[in-house]
Every structure is written in structure tokens, then in C-alpha cells.
Coordinates of C-alpha atoms and ligand atoms in Angstrom, one line a residue:
M53 CA 0.0 0.0 0.0
T54 CA 1.5 3.3 -1.0
P55 CA 1.1 5.7 2.0
N56 CA -0.2 8.6 -0.1
H57 CA -3.1 6.5 -1.5
A58 CA -1.9 6.8 -5.0
W59 CA -2.2 3.7 -7.1
D60 CA 0.2 0.9 -6.4
I61 CA 1.0 0.2 -10.0
D62 CA 2.2 -3.3 -9.4
D63 CA -1.0 -4.2 -7.5
F64 CA -3.0 -2.6 -10.3
V65 CA -1.3 -4.6 -13.1
H66 CA -1.6 -7.8 -11.1
A67 CA -5.3 -7.3 -10.3
A68 CA -6.0 -6.2 -13.8
E69 CA -4.4 -9.3 -15.2
M70 CA -6.5 -11.5 -12.9
T71 CA -9.6 -9.6 -14.0
V72 CA -8.7 -10.3 -17.7
Q73 CA -8.1 -14.0 -16.9
G74 CA -11.3 -14.2 -14.9
L75 CA -13.4 -12.6 -17.5
A76 CA -11.9 -14.6 -20.3
A77 CA -12.8 -17.9 -18.5
Y78 CA -16.2 -16.5 -17.7
V79 CA -17.0 -15.4 -21.2
R80 CA -15.7 -18.6 -22.7
E81 CA -17.8 -20.7 -20.3
S82 CA -20.8 -18.5 -21.0
Q83 CA -20.5 -18.6 -24.8
D84 CA -20.1 -22.4 -24.6
G85 CA -23.2 -22.7 -22.6
T86 CA -21.6 -25.0 -20.1
A87 CA -22.8 -23.1 -17.0
P88 CA -26.4 -22.1 -16.0
V89 CA -27.5 -18.9 -17.8
I90 CA -29.0 -17.6 -14.5
R91 CA -28.7 -18.4 -10.8
R92 CA -31.3 -17.3 -8.4
R93 CA -29.9 -17.3 -4.9
P94 CA -31.8 -15.1 -2.4
P95 CA -30.0 -11.8 -1.7
G96 CA -29.3 -12.7 2.0
E97 CA -27.5 -15.8 1.0
L98 CA -25.6 -14.0 -1.7
A99 CA -24.5 -11.3 0.7
G100 CA -23.0 -14.0 2.9
R101 CA -21.3 -15.8 0.0
L102 CA -19.7 -12.6 -1.2
G103 CA -18.7 -11.6 2.3
L104 CA -20.2 -8.2 1.7
A105 CA -20.6 -7.1 5.3
R106 CA -17.1 -8.1 6.2
W107 CA -15.4 -6.5 3.2
I108 CA -17.3 -3.3 3.8
R109 CA -16.5 -3.2 7.4
E110 CA -12.8 -4.3 7.3
G111 CA -11.5 -3.7 3.8
G112 CA -8.1 -5.1 3.1
M113 CA -8.8 -6.9 -0.3
T114 CA -5.6 -8.0 -2.0
P115 CA -5.2 -9.2 -5.6
E116 CA -5.5 -12.8 -4.4
S117 CA -8.6 -12.4 -2.3
Y118 CA -10.1 -10.2 -5.1
Q119 CA -9.6 -13.0 -7.6
E120 CA -11.6 -15.4 -5.4
W121 CA -14.2 -12.8 -4.8
L122 CA -14.6 -12.0 -8.5
D123 CA -15.1 -15.6 -9.4
T124 CA -18.0 -15.9 -7.0
Y125 CA -19.4 -12.6 -8.3
L126 CA -19.3 -13.8 -11.9
V127 CA -20.7 -17.2 -11.2
E128 CA -23.7 -15.7 -9.3
G129 CA -24.6 -13.2 -12.0
T130 CA -26.7 -13.5 -15.2
R131 CA -24.7 -14.6 -18.3
L132 CA -25.6 -12.4 -21.2
H133 CA -23.0 -14.1 -23.4
H134 CA -24.8 -17.5 -22.9
P135 CA -26.6 -19.0 -25.9
A136 CA -29.7 -19.5 -23.7
Y137 CA -29.8 -15.9 -22.7
L138 CA -33.0 -14.8 -24.5
A139 CA -34.4 -12.3 -22.0
H140 CA -34.2 -8.6 -21.8
Q141 CA -33.0 -6.4 -24.7
T142 CA -29.5 -6.0 -23.3
A143 CA -26.3 -6.7 -25.3
A144 CA -23.7 -9.3 -24.7
P145 CA -21.0 -6.6 -24.9
D146 CA -18.3 -6.9 -27.5
F147 CA -14.8 -6.6 -26.1
P148 CA -13.8 -3.3 -27.6
A149 CA -16.7 -1.7 -25.7
A150 CA -15.6 -3.5 -22.6
L151 CA -12.1 -2.1 -23.0
A152 CA -13.7 1.4 -23.2
D153 CA -15.4 0.8 -19.9
F154 CA -12.1 -0.2 -18.4
V155 CA -10.3 2.8 -19.8
H156 CA -13.0 5.2 -18.6
G157 CA -12.9 3.6 -15.2
A158 CA -9.2 4.3 -14.9
I159 CA -9.0 7.8 -16.3
N160 CA -12.4 9.2 -15.5
N161 CA -12.9 12.0 -18.0
P162 CA -16.4 13.2 -17.3
M163 CA -16.5 15.1 -20.6
A164 CA -19.7 17.0 -20.5
I165 CA -17.5 20.0 -20.5
Y166 CA -14.7 19.9 -23.1
E167 CA -11.9 20.7 -20.7
M168 CA -12.8 17.6 -18.6
G169 CA -12.0 15.3 -21.5
A170 CA -11.2 16.8 -24.9
A171 CA -10.6 13.3 -26.5
A172 CA -13.7 11.8 -25.0
A173 CA -15.9 14.8 -26.0
T174 CA -14.5 14.7 -29.6
V175 CA -15.2 11.0 -29.8
E176 CA -18.8 11.5 -28.7
F177 CA -19.2 14.3 -31.2
E178 CA -18.0 12.2 -34.1
V179 CA -20.1 9.1 -33.0
L180 CA -23.1 11.4 -32.9
R181 CA -22.4 12.7 -36.4
W182 CA -22.2 9.2 -37.6
M183 CA -25.6 8.3 -36.0
L184 CA -27.2 11.5 -37.4
A185 CA -26.0 10.6 -40.9
K186 CA -27.5 7.1 -40.4
V187 CA -30.9 8.5 -39.4
G188 CA -30.8 11.1 -42.1
F189 CA -30.5 14.4 -40.1
P190 CA -27.8 16.3 -42.0
E191 CA -28.6 19.5 -40.1
G192 CA -29.2 17.7 -36.9
G193 CA -27.6 17.6 -33.4
G194 CA -27.4 15.1 -30.6
V195 CA -26.1 14.0 -27.3
L196 CA -25.3 10.7 -25.7
T197 CA -27.0 10.0 -22.4
H198 CA -27.4 7.2 -19.9
G199 CA -30.1 5.1 -21.4
G200 CA -33.2 5.2 -23.5
S201 CA -35.5 6.3 -20.7
L202 CA -33.4 9.4 -20.1
A203 CA -33.1 9.9 -23.9
N204 CA -37.0 9.8 -24.3
L205 CA -37.3 12.3 -21.5
T206 CA -34.7 14.6 -23.1
A207 CA -36.3 14.4 -26.6
L208 CA -39.7 15.1 -25.2
L209 CA -38.3 18.0 -23.2
A210 CA -37.2 19.4 -26.6
A211 CA -40.7 18.8 -27.9
R212 CA -42.1 20.7 -24.9
A213 CA -39.7 23.6 -25.4
A214 CA -40.9 23.8 -29.0
A215 CA -44.6 23.8 -28.1
A216 CA -44.3 25.9 -24.9
P217 CA -41.0 27.8 -24.9
D218 CA -41.9 29.5 -21.6
A219 CA -42.5 26.3 -19.7
W220 CA -38.9 26.3 -18.5
T221 CA -39.3 29.6 -16.6
D222 CA -43.0 29.8 -16.0
G223 CA -44.0 26.2 -15.5
V224 CA -46.0 23.9 -17.7
P225 CA -49.3 25.0 -19.4
G226 CA -52.1 22.7 -18.3
D227 CA -53.4 21.8 -21.8
L228 CA -50.3 20.0 -23.3
A229 CA -50.8 16.5 -24.4
L230 CA -48.8 13.6 -25.8
L231 CA -50.1 11.2 -28.4
A232 CA -48.7 7.7 -28.0
P233 CA -49.9 4.1 -28.6
P234 CA -50.7 2.2 -25.4
S235 CA -47.8 -0.1 -26.3
A236 CA -45.3 2.7 -25.9
H237 CA -42.4 2.0 -23.5
Y238 CA -43.3 3.0 -20.0
S239 CA -40.6 5.6 -20.0
V240 CA -42.8 7.7 -22.4
T241 CA -45.6 7.9 -19.8
R242 CA -43.1 8.5 -17.1
A243 CA -41.6 11.3 -19.1
A244 CA -45.0 12.9 -19.4
A245 CA -45.3 12.8 -15.7
I246 CA -41.8 14.1 -15.0
L247 CA -42.2 16.9 -17.6
G248 CA -45.2 18.1 -15.6
L249 CA -47.8 17.2 -18.2
G250 CA -49.2 14.4 -16.0
E251 CA -49.8 10.8 -17.0
R252 CA -53.4 11.7 -18.0
A253 CA -52.0 14.0 -20.7
V254 CA -50.9 10.9 -22.6
V255 CA -53.7 10.4 -25.2
P256 CA -53.7 6.8 -26.4
L257 CA -53.7 6.4 -30.2
D258 CA -55.8 3.7 -31.8
V259 CA -53.8 0.6 -32.6
D260 CA -54.3 -2.7 -34.4
D261 CA -54.6 -6.0 -32.5
L262 CA -50.7 -6.2 -32.3
G263 CA -50.4 -2.8 -30.7
R264 CA -49.2 -1.0 -33.9
I265 CA -50.4 2.6 -34.5
D266 CA -53.4 2.4 -36.8
V267 CA -52.4 5.1 -39.4
T268 CA -55.9 5.4 -40.8
R269 CA -57.2 6.4 -37.3
L270 CA -54.6 9.1 -36.6
P271 CA -57.1 11.9 -37.2
E272 CA -59.5 10.5 -34.6
G273 CA -56.7 10.4 -32.0
L274 CA -55.8 14.0 -32.7
D275 CA -59.5 15.0 -32.6
R276 CA -59.9 13.2 -29.3
A277 CA -57.1 15.2 -27.8
R278 CA -58.4 18.5 -29.1
R279 CA -62.0 17.9 -28.1
A280 CA -60.7 17.3 -24.6
G281 CA -59.3 20.8 -24.8
R282 CA -55.7 19.6 -25.1
R283 CA -52.8 20.8 -27.2
P284 CA -50.7 17.8 -28.4
M285 CA -47.0 18.7 -28.2
A286 CA -45.8 15.4 -29.8
L287 CA -46.7 12.1 -31.2
V288 CA -44.6 9.0 -30.3
A289 CA -44.0 6.0 -32.5
A290 CA -42.0 2.9 -31.8
A291 CA -39.2 1.5 -33.9
C292 CA -39.6 -1.1 -32.6
A293 CA -42.1 -1.7 -29.8
T294 CA -40.6 -3.3 -26.7
G295 CA -43.2 -6.0 -26.2
T296 CA -43.6 -7.3 -29.7
G297 CA -40.5 -6.0 -31.5
L298 CA -42.9 -4.7 -34.3
Y299 CA -42.2 -1.4 -36.1
D300 CA -44.8 1.4 -36.5
D301 CA -45.2 2.5 -40.0
L302 CA -43.1 5.7 -39.7
R303 CA -43.5 7.4 -43.1
P304 CA -47.3 7.9 -43.1
I305 CA -47.1 8.8 -39.4
G306 CA -44.4 11.3 -40.1
E307 CA -46.4 12.8 -43.0
F308 CA -49.4 13.1 -40.7
C309 CA -47.4 14.9 -38.1
A310 CA -45.9 17.3 -40.7
E311 CA -49.3 18.1 -42.0
H312 CA -50.6 18.9 -38.5
D313 CA -47.6 20.6 -37.2
L314 CA -47.0 17.9 -34.6
W315 CA -43.5 17.0 -33.2
F316 CA -42.8 13.5 -34.3
H317 CA -40.7 11.5 -31.9
V318 CA -39.4 8.0 -32.9
D319 CA -38.5 5.7 -30.0
G320 CA -35.8 3.6 -31.8
A321 CA -34.1 2.5 -28.5
H322 CA -34.1 -1.1 -29.7
G323 CA -34.7 -1.0 -33.4
A324 CA -32.8 1.9 -34.8
S325 CA -29.8 -0.3 -35.2
A326 CA -31.6 -1.9 -38.1
L327 CA -30.4 1.1 -40.1
L328 CA -27.1 -0.6 -40.3
S329 CA -28.5 -3.6 -42.1
E330 CA -29.1 -3.3 -45.9
E331 CA -31.8 -5.9 -45.6
H332 CA -33.6 -4.4 -42.6
R333 CA -33.2 -0.7 -43.1
H334 CA -36.6 -0.5 -44.8
L335 CA -38.2 -1.1 -41.4
L336 CA -37.3 2.5 -40.5
D337 CA -38.4 4.0 -43.8
G338 CA -39.5 7.6 -43.1
V339 CA -37.4 8.0 -39.9
E340 CA -35.9 11.1 -41.4
L341 CA -39.3 12.8 -41.1
A342 CA -38.9 12.7 -37.3
D343 CA -38.2 15.7 -35.2
S344 CA -36.4 13.5 -32.7
V345 CA -35.2 9.9 -32.5
I346 CA -33.6 8.0 -29.7
W347 CA -31.2 5.0 -30.3
D348 CA -29.7 2.8 -27.6
A349 CA -26.2 1.3 -28.2
H350 CA -26.4 -1.1 -25.3
K351 CA -29.2 -3.1 -27.0
M352 CA -28.1 -3.9 -30.5
L353 CA -24.7 -2.1 -30.9
R354 CA -23.1 -4.4 -28.3
T355 CA -22.0 -2.0 -25.7
S356 CA -22.6 -2.3 -21.9
G357 CA -25.3 -0.3 -20.3
L358 CA -26.0 2.5 -20.7
V359 CA -25.5 4.5 -23.9
A360 CA -28.4 6.1 -25.7
A361 CA -28.4 8.8 -28.4
V362 CA -30.9 11.7 -28.5
L363 CA -30.9 12.9 -32.1
V364 CA -32.9 15.9 -33.3
R365 CA -33.5 17.0 -36.9
R366 CA -32.7 20.7 -36.1
E367 CA -29.7 21.1 -33.9
G368 CA -31.0 24.2 -32.1
D369 CA -34.0 22.2 -30.7
L370 CA -31.9 20.3 -28.3
D371 CA -30.2 23.4 -27.0
A372 CA -33.6 25.0 -26.6
A373 CA -34.7 22.0 -24.5
F374 CA -32.6 23.2 -21.5
R375 CA -33.2 26.9 -22.4
Q376 CA -29.6 27.6 -23.1
R377 CA -28.9 30.3 -25.7
A378 CA -28.9 28.2 -28.8
S379 CA -25.2 27.5 -29.1
Y380 CA -24.9 25.2 -32.0
L381 CA -22.0 22.9 -31.5
F382 CA -19.2 23.0 -33.9
Y383 CA -15.5 22.6 -33.7
G384 CA -14.1 25.9 -32.3
D385 CA -10.6 26.6 -31.0
Q386 CA -11.8 26.1 -27.5
G387 CA -13.9 23.0 -28.1
F388 CA -17.5 22.6 -27.1
D389 CA -19.5 21.7 -24.0
L390 CA -22.2 19.0 -24.3
I391 CA -23.5 19.8 -20.8
G392 CA -26.2 22.2 -22.1
R393 CA -27.9 19.2 -23.8
T394 CA -28.3 16.7 -21.0
V395 CA -30.0 16.1 -17.7
E396 CA -26.6 14.9 -16.4
C397 CA -23.9 17.2 -15.2
S398 CA -20.8 15.0 -15.1
K399 CA -21.2 12.2 -17.6
A400 CA -19.3 9.1 -18.5
A401 CA -17.4 8.9 -21.7
L402 CA -20.2 7.1 -23.4
G403 CA -19.0 7.7 -27.0
L404 CA -15.9 5.6 -26.5
K405 CA -17.8 2.3 -26.2
V406 CA -19.6 2.9 -29.4
F407 CA -16.5 4.2 -31.1
L408 CA -14.3 1.2 -30.3
N409 CA -16.9 -1.3 -31.4
L410 CA -17.2 0.7 -34.7
A411 CA -13.4 0.9 -35.0
W412 CA -13.0 -2.8 -34.5
R413 CA -16.0 -4.3 -36.3
G414 CA -16.8 -1.5 -38.7
E415 CA -20.3 -0.3 -39.4
R416 CA -20.6 -3.4 -41.5
G417 CA -19.7 -5.8 -38.7
L418 CA -22.3 -4.2 -36.4
G419 CA -24.9 -4.3 -39.2
E420 CA -24.2 -8.0 -39.8
H421 CA -24.7 -8.6 -36.1
V422 CA -28.2 -7.0 -36.2
A423 CA -29.1 -8.9 -39.4
E424 CA -28.0 -12.2 -38.0
R425 CA -29.9 -11.8 -34.8
Y426 CA -33.0 -10.7 -36.6
A427 CA -32.6 -13.7 -38.9
A428 CA -32.2 -16.1 -36.0
A429 CA -35.4 -14.8 -34.4
H430 CA -37.2 -15.3 -37.7
R431 CA -36.0 -18.9 -37.9
F432 CA -37.2 -19.4 -34.3
W433 CA -40.6 -18.2 -35.4
E434 CA -40.5 -20.6 -38.4
L435 CA -39.5 -23.5 -36.1
A436 CA -42.1 -22.7 -33.5
R437 CA -45.1 -22.4 -35.8
E438 CA -44.3 -25.7 -37.4
R439 CA -44.6 -27.5 -34.1
P440 CA -47.9 -28.7 -32.6
G441 CA -49.0 -26.7 -29.5
F442 CA -47.1 -23.6 -30.3
H443 CA -48.9 -20.4 -31.2
C444 CA -47.2 -17.4 -32.7
P445 CA -49.4 -14.3 -33.1
Y446 CA -47.3 -12.6 -35.7
E447 CA -44.3 -12.8 -38.0
P448 CA -41.4 -11.1 -36.2
E449 CA -39.8 -8.1 -37.8
S450 CA -36.9 -7.8 -35.3
N451 CA -35.1 -10.2 -32.9
I452 CA -38.1 -10.2 -30.5
V453 CA -40.6 -13.0 -30.8
C454 CA -43.8 -13.6 -28.7
F455 CA -45.4 -17.1 -28.6
R456 CA -47.5 -19.4 -26.4
Y457 CA -47.4 -23.1 -25.8
G458 CA -50.7 -24.8 -25.1
D459 CA -53.4 -23.1 -23.0
G460 CA -51.7 -23.4 -19.6
D461 CA -50.0 -20.8 -17.5
Q462 CA -47.1 -19.4 -19.6
A463 CA -45.6 -17.7 -16.6
E464 CA -45.2 -21.1 -14.9
I465 CA -43.2 -22.4 -17.9
R466 CA -40.9 -19.4 -17.7
E467 CA -40.5 -19.8 -13.9
T468 CA -39.4 -23.4 -14.3
L469 CA -36.9 -22.6 -17.0
L470 CA -35.3 -19.8 -14.9
E471 CA -35.3 -22.1 -11.8
E472 CA -33.5 -24.7 -13.8
G473 CA -31.1 -22.1 -15.1
S474 CA -31.6 -23.7 -18.6
F475 CA -33.1 -20.7 -20.4
H476 CA -33.6 -17.1 -19.6
L477 CA -36.6 -15.5 -21.3
T478 CA -39.3 -13.0 -20.5
S479 CA -43.0 -12.7 -21.1
A480 CA -45.2 -10.0 -22.5
E481 CA -48.9 -9.3 -23.1
V482 CA -50.0 -9.4 -26.7
G483 CA -53.7 -8.4 -27.3
G484 CA -54.3 -8.7 -23.5
V485 CA -53.0 -12.3 -23.4
R486 CA -49.8 -13.3 -21.6
H487 CA -47.2 -14.7 -24.0
L488 CA -43.6 -16.0 -23.7
R489 CA -41.1 -13.7 -25.3
V490 CA -37.6 -14.2 -26.5
T491 CA -35.0 -11.6 -27.6
V492 CA -32.4 -13.3 -29.7
I493 CA -29.5 -11.1 -28.9
A494 CA -26.4 -13.1 -27.8
P495 CA -24.1 -14.0 -30.7
A496 CA -23.8 -17.5 -29.3
T497 CA -27.4 -18.3 -29.7
D498 CA -27.9 -20.6 -32.7
D499 CA -30.6 -22.8 -34.2
K500 CA -29.7 -25.7 -31.9
T501 CA -30.3 -23.5 -28.8
L502 CA -33.6 -22.4 -30.2
E503 CA -34.7 -26.0 -31.0
S504 CA -33.8 -27.2 -27.5
L505 CA -35.8 -24.3 -26.1
L506 CA -38.8 -25.5 -28.0
D507 CA -38.2 -29.1 -26.9
R508 CA -38.0 -28.1 -23.3
I509 CA -41.1 -25.9 -23.3
A510 CA -43.1 -28.6 -25.0
A511 CA -41.9 -31.1 -22.4
L512 CA -42.8 -28.8 -19.5
G513 CA -46.1 -27.8 -21.0
D514 CA -47.1 -31.4 -21.5
A515 CA -46.0 -32.5 -18.1
Ligands
LIG177 C1 -35.4 -0.4 -23.9 C2 -36.3 0.6 -24.4 C3 -36.4 1.8 -23.8 C4 -35.7 2.2 -22.5 O1 -34.3 2.2 -22.7 P1 -33.3 2.0 -21.5 O2 -32.0 2.2 -22.1 O3 -33.5 0.7 -20.9 O4 -33.6 3.1 -20.5 C5 -37.3 2.8 -24.3 N1 -38.0 2.5 -25.4 C6 -37.9 1.3 -26.0 C7 -38.8 1.1 -27.3 C8 -37.1 0.3 -25.6 O5 -37.1 -0.9 -26.2

């Protein structure tokens, strides 16, 4: 221990090497599928196993005791690299992104102001420029933030500033409304509440039986809001919806919004990454009509959580959100400060994770990942609907698939799979009925995995 609390460099190198070895074994074992995908020990027992109280009280960890501790920590967690990980929309991070987390952890450049990390800030700026180009916002601006929920809030704050510029100083007018399908991610309703509109200001749009916005009934939705004395400040569409993975039909919705002077927000947290796949880009046709788009990197761009982009078509809209003087960002001699565009003050160097994945794999490599996972999910759907007892309510458009087996309690099937540690999947309601739901997201998941999932579910359902 160095007396002045500076890093003991030898200890650091030693512990870091152990971490690399530990993680290498962990990821190998996870990708091979030789360990359970999830363990579900109760927290009290885990706290004991991990010696949490003792470590917190006494400290004194060394590289050796750390190694043992880390092994337990890894074994007790959920393995996102595992082929049977089919649950939430969270990436098995690629290793360049993992290196970025490590570098940031060591150097800590909270770069929301340029002087606190010129390299990190410039990387973020260029990553955003790349994303803006992909979405089709040549005059646009953006910022990276900690996750899609915060990104939705930020984008809708920009929408509020456009509809009610004085809200920042005078408070929110009582008549603002938000048009969104009931299937919108819960962070949209939350944003309405946080922004001071209130949850009741979210006017539900008419949807088809799979929860997609019914384009022909958009005028009725707008009328409903206006008849209730409300002034819609934005319309939210999903690309794609969290529950089903289905995309709203962006172009006609965008045209409707333009015609009625409505801010068009596209929640592309999960599905905007399809822009990188030649084969799937059409799913986002019309996205360039949006006023704002959000796009998560920790879902399909293979970074750890959380990295989300808030992208706006007109750069000044984002500066106006926080009532800064519109200070469009460009390279100046003194750099630029992204702090005026985010809820966060200090902020992690989020751009680095995206950048290193791009630098390593290329836009093409990331696009292929998206295309392969979407294709694997499609094959799962083909396999499932051929089998007796399985019911699939729709053809998947992304890597999210909902299905049922038999008429029994689907939640019970899921519970057993998790308890066994054999498969990790989720469930979702489609048309008011509980379905099993898989997100094919780990690169290790192959057709064999998906076939054995169907086998296991059939066996459990028939038991
Ligand atoms: C995941 C998701 C979000 C929330 O993103 P976080 O990064 O988890 O906060 C919002 N909208 C949609 C459509 C999503 O799929």
C-alpha cells in the first residue's frame, strides 16, 4: 500500500491481469453454454457468500482475495453471453466496448464540458455525427445519455420547449398532451409525468390488435385530444415496440405529423440499429421525417449499459430544451460543452464504447450482427409455428418474438426454465394475453439453442 493513497502500479497490473483472466474464462464458459445462464440465490445468502458485510467493514482486499471474490461474483450473475440468454434487450457486450469501460474507469474523464476530456468529448461528437447521418439528419444535433429512458425524457423535453417555450421559466401549461400508442415504452408515460404534463395527458392512439399505430385512425386520435381541450405537443411512434418487436409505419405517421404541425418522436431505442443492415433498413423508412429519434447502443450495438443517443433533426431544438442560448455545436478553437444538452452534469465517456466497437468491427460488422440476430429470431418463429402446440401471433420483424405453448399458464413455464437455469426468457402481453417472449441477442445463440428451447417448453407444457 502506498502511503499517499496513489495507485500501487504493481498491484493494479496484477489485479487487472487477474480480471482479464477471470473474464476470459467467464465469457468462454458463458458462450459455450456450459454453466447455467442464470442463478437465483436469495440476496441474503448471496451477501453471505460474497462476504459483503465483512469486506465493507474491514476492507483489506488483495489481488489474491479479489480473484476469489470476483469468481463468486461472476458465477452468481446472469450470463448475457450465454446462448440460452434470450431475455431482456441487453447486449452481450463486444470486447472493444468492454475495454472502453475499463479505460474510462481508470481515467475518469467526465467530458460534458470539453476541458474535462477533450478526447472523449470529440469521440462523442463524431459518434453522434455518424448516427445523425444514419438517421438522415444532415442539419441535426445530438447528445449521448445514460439510457433510452433518459433519452426519451430529453427528446420530449425538446418537444415541450418547441410547443411551450416559456414552460422552462413559467411552468407547464395545463393543456399540453402527448399522443402515443398504449404499447409505448413505460418511460414515455413517465416522461409525461416528469415533464409536468401528468400521465393523464398521454392520449392513447388507436392501434391494431398487435399494438401498432393504426395510421388510418390518426385523425381520430388528434381530434380526441383537441376535443378534450388539449394541445398535443408530440406524437410518439415505436421502432420497434418493446413488447412485440414490431415497427410502427413511420412514413405515413411522419407525414401526418408534418401536416398537423406535430412534433414526431421516434423511439428507436431497440430497433434503430436496423439502419445498419441493408436488408432491414426499410423497417425505418420515413425515420428522417422525425423531429427527434432515440437510439440505444447497449441493446443492438453491443456496448454495456447504458448508452443512448438523443438525435434531433434541427440542432437548435436540443439546446432550446434546456433553455440555453442556442449555441450550435461545432469545432471551435476552445472545443464545445455538451452539458447544455443533458440532464446529467458530469457524464461518463459514453461515446468511447460505441467508437471502439465501430473501429474494431466497422459499421458493416455491427450491421451484420443486427441482421444475424433478426434472422435467427425469424428462424425461431418458423420452427415454433411448425410445431404442434405452439402459437405465434405474428411474424417477427426484429429479434423479439412472442409465442405461447398450449393453454396453460405461460408464466409457470418461464418460472421453471429460470429455476433450472436452462433458459432465460421473458413474457409480455399481446392483445391482452400473456405470451412467452424471447429476444435473440447473444451472438452465441444458434438454431440448436432455439430448437432445444422449443423441446424443453413442449416437455414442460405437456407434463
Ligand atoms: C429499452 C427501451 C427503452 C428504454 O431504454 P433504457 O436504455 O433501458 O432506459 C425505451 N424504449 C424502447 C422502445 C425500448 O425498447
